[in-house]
XYZ file of C-alpha atoms in Angstrom:
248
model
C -34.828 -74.483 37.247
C -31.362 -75.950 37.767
C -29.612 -75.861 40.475
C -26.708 -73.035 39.090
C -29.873 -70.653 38.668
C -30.929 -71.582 41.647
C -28.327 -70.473 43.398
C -27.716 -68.051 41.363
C -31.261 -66.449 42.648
C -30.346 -66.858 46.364
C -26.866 -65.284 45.436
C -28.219 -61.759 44.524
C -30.970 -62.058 47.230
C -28.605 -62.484 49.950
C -25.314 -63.911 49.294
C -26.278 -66.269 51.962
C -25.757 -63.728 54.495
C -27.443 -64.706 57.773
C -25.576 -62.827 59.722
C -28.664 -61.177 61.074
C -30.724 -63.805 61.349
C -31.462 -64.021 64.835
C -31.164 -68.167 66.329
C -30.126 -70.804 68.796
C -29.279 -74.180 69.082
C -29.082 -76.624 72.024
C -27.052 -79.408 71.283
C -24.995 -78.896 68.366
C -21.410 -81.078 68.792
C -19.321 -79.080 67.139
C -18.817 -76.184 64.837
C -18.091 -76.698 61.798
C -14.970 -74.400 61.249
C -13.452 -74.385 64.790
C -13.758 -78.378 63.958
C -11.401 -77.420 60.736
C -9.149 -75.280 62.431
C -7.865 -78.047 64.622
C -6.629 -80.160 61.599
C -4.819 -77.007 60.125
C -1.608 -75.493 60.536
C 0.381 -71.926 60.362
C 1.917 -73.153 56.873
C -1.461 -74.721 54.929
C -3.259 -74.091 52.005
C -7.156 -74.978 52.976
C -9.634 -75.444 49.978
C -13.645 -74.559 50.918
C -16.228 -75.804 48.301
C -19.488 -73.799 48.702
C -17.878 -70.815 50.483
C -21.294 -68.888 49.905
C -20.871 -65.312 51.244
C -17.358 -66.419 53.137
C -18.060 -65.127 56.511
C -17.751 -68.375 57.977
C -14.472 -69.884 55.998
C -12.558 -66.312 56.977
C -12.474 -68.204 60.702
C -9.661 -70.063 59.070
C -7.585 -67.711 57.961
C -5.413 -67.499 61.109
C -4.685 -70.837 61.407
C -3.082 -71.429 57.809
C -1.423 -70.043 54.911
C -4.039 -69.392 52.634
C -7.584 -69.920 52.356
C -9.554 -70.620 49.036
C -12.976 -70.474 48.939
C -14.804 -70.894 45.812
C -18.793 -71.018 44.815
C -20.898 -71.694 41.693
C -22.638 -68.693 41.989
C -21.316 -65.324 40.609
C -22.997 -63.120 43.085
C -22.169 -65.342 46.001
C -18.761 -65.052 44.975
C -19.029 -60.674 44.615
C -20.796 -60.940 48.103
C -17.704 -63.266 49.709
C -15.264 -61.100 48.086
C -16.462 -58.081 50.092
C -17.078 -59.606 53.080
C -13.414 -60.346 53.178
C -12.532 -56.778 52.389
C -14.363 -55.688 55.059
C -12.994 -58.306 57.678
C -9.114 -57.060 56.389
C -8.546 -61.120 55.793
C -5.447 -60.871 53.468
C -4.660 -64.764 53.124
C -8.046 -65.543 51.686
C -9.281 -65.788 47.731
C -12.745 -66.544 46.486
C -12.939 -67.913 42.953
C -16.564 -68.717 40.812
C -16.260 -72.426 40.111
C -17.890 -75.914 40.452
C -17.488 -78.586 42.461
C -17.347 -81.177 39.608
C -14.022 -79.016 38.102
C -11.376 -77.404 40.585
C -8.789 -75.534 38.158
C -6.269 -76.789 40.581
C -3.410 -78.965 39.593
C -3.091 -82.202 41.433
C -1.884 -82.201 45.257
C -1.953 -78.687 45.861
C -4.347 -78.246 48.751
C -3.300 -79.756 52.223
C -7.205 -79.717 53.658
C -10.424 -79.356 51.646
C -13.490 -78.722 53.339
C -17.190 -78.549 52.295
C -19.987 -77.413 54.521
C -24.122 -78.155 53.332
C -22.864 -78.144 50.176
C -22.153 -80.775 47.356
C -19.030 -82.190 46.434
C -17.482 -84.318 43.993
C -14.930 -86.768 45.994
C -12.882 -87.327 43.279
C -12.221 -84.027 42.302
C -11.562 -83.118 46.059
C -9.087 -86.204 46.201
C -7.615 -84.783 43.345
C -6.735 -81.893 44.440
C -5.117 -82.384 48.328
C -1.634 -83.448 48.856
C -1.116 -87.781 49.975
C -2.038 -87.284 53.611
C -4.496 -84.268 53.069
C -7.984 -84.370 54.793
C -11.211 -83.931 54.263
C -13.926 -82.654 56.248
C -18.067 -82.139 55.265
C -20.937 -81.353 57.121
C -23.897 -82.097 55.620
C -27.903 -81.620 56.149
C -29.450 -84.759 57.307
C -32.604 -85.835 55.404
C -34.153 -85.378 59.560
C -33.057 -81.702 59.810
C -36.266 -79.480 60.357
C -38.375 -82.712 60.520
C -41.730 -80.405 62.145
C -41.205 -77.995 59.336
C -41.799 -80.438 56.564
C -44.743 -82.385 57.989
C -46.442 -79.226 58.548
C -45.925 -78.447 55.149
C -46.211 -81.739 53.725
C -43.046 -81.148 51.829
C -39.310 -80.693 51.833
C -36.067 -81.382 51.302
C -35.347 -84.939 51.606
C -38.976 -85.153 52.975
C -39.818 -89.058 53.122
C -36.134 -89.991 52.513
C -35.103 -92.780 54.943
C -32.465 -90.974 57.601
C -28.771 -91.727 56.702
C -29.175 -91.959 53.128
C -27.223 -89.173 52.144
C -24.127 -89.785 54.444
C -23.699 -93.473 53.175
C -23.914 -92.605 49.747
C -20.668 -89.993 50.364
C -18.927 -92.293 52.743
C -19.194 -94.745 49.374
C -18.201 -92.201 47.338
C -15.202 -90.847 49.270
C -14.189 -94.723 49.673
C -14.335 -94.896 45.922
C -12.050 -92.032 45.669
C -9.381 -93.017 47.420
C -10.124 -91.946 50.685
C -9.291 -94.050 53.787
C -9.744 -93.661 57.978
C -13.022 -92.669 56.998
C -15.393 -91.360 60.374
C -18.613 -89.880 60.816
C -20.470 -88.360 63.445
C -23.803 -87.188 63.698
C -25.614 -84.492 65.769
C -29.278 -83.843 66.401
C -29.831 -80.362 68.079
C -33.020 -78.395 69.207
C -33.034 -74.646 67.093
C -34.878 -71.562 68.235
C -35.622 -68.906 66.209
C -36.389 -65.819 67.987
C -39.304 -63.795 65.631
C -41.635 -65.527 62.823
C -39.475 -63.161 60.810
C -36.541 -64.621 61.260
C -37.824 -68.236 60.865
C -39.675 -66.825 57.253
C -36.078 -65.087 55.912
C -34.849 -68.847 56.814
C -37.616 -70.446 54.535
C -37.457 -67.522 51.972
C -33.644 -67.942 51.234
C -33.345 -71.649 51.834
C -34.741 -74.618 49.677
C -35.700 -76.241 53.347
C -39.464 -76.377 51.997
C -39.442 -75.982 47.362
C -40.779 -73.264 46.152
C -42.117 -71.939 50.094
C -44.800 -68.986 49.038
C -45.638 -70.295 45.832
C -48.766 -72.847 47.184
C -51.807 -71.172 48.031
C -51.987 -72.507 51.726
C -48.348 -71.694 52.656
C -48.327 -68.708 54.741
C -51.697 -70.075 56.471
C -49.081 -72.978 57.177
C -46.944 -71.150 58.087
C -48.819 -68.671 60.845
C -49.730 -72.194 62.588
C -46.668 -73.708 62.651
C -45.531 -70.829 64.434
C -48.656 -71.015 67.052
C -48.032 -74.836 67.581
C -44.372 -74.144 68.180
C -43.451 -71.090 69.591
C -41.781 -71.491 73.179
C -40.266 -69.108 75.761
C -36.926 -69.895 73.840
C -38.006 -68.925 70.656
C -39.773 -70.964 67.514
C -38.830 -74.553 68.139
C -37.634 -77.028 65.294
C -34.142 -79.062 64.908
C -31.385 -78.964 62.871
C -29.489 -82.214 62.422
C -26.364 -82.364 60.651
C -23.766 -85.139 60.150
C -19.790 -84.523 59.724
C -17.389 -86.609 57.564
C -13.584 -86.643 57.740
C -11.587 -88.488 55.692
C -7.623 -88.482 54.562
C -5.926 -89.090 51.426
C -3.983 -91.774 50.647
C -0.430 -91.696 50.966
């Protein structure tokens, strides 16, 4: 299955809605979109590749003009659009599209951002104004580390740790991109019921195809035994956040 139908699938299952999902983290550095709402400004137009259901890019909308958000997948797109309706957020537009191909002409976005999604840094680079920045947060190939070597599989399980973030900082320097930083966090994540933790894995390519091998759920039952705490189920999500600027 590609990775459009892939989406695709978790689109109509959820829209990536985890709005009821029920977690906590100890030690996250920042968030994501109060990190992006620092670098924008009353009169800016903000691009979000991978907007998903939306509920998270809407936190822009009062600090800028207008907010686009736009998604591969249809039904993410349907689900974003009424989320906004319901949150009254006039200033924002979702649009279907890919990464690879923005239907944007050239310099028309003052910030772009992209959050555990991927991007094509050309296209982004494209499409902001000289000046314009950047900002991604991605998954680190250590995120939910206890997870996959219970399960013996994963995404980016056996990768080296950093792989992913050198390959975009290369990338975004090959675009055109300069004052290039990073930072990285590494925090501790509880999730309150098994139920919650099993809508994560359910809705989530975090462990391929979870449900589908015959020893899974057994798996699954004793990772929760071997990690539940007074906090919650224990694991860690580890992220690492790019910002880069345009050219002038």
């Amino acid at each position: 299955m590609d990775e459009q139908r892939i989406y695709e699938k978790l689109g109509k299952a959820n829209g990536w809605d985890f709005s009821t999902l029920k977690s906590e983290s100890e030690g996250a550095a920042w968030d994501f979109y109060r990190e992006a709402a620092n670098y924008s400004a009353p009169g800016s137009i903000v691009l979000d590749i991978g907007t998903g259901g939306g509920e998270n890019v809407m936190k822009l909308a009062e600090s800028c003009a207008l907010v686009v958000g736009i998604d591969l997948s249809e039904a993410m797109v349907e689900t974003a659009r009424s989320n906004g309706e319901k949150a009254s957020c006039r200033n924002v537009r979702f649009l279907q599209m890919t990464a690879e191909s923005l239907h944007f002409p050239e310099g028309f976005f003052d910030m772009a951002t992209s959050r555990h999604c991927p991007y094509d840094a050309a296209e982004a680079a494209r499409v902001l104004k000289a000046g314009g920045i950047f900002l991604s947060q991605q998954v680190s190939e250590g995120d939910k580390e206890n997870l996959k070597q219970a399960f013996g599989r994963g995404q980016a399980f056996g990768h080296r740790d950093g792989m992913l973030k050198e390959r975009y900082i290369k990338e975004l320097k090959e675009a055109g991109f300069s004052g290039i930083e990073s930072d990285d966090y590494d925090a501790v994540e509880y999730y309150q019921e098994p139920e919650d933790l099993l809508f994560l894995l359910q809705h989530t390519p975090i462990i391929p195809n979870f449900g589908e091998e015959p020893q899974d759920m057994e798996t699954f039952n004793k990772f929760i035994l071997q990690n539940q705490t007074s906090k919650g189920i224990r694991t860690n999500s580890k992220r690492f956040l790019l910002k880069a600027y345009k050219k002038e």
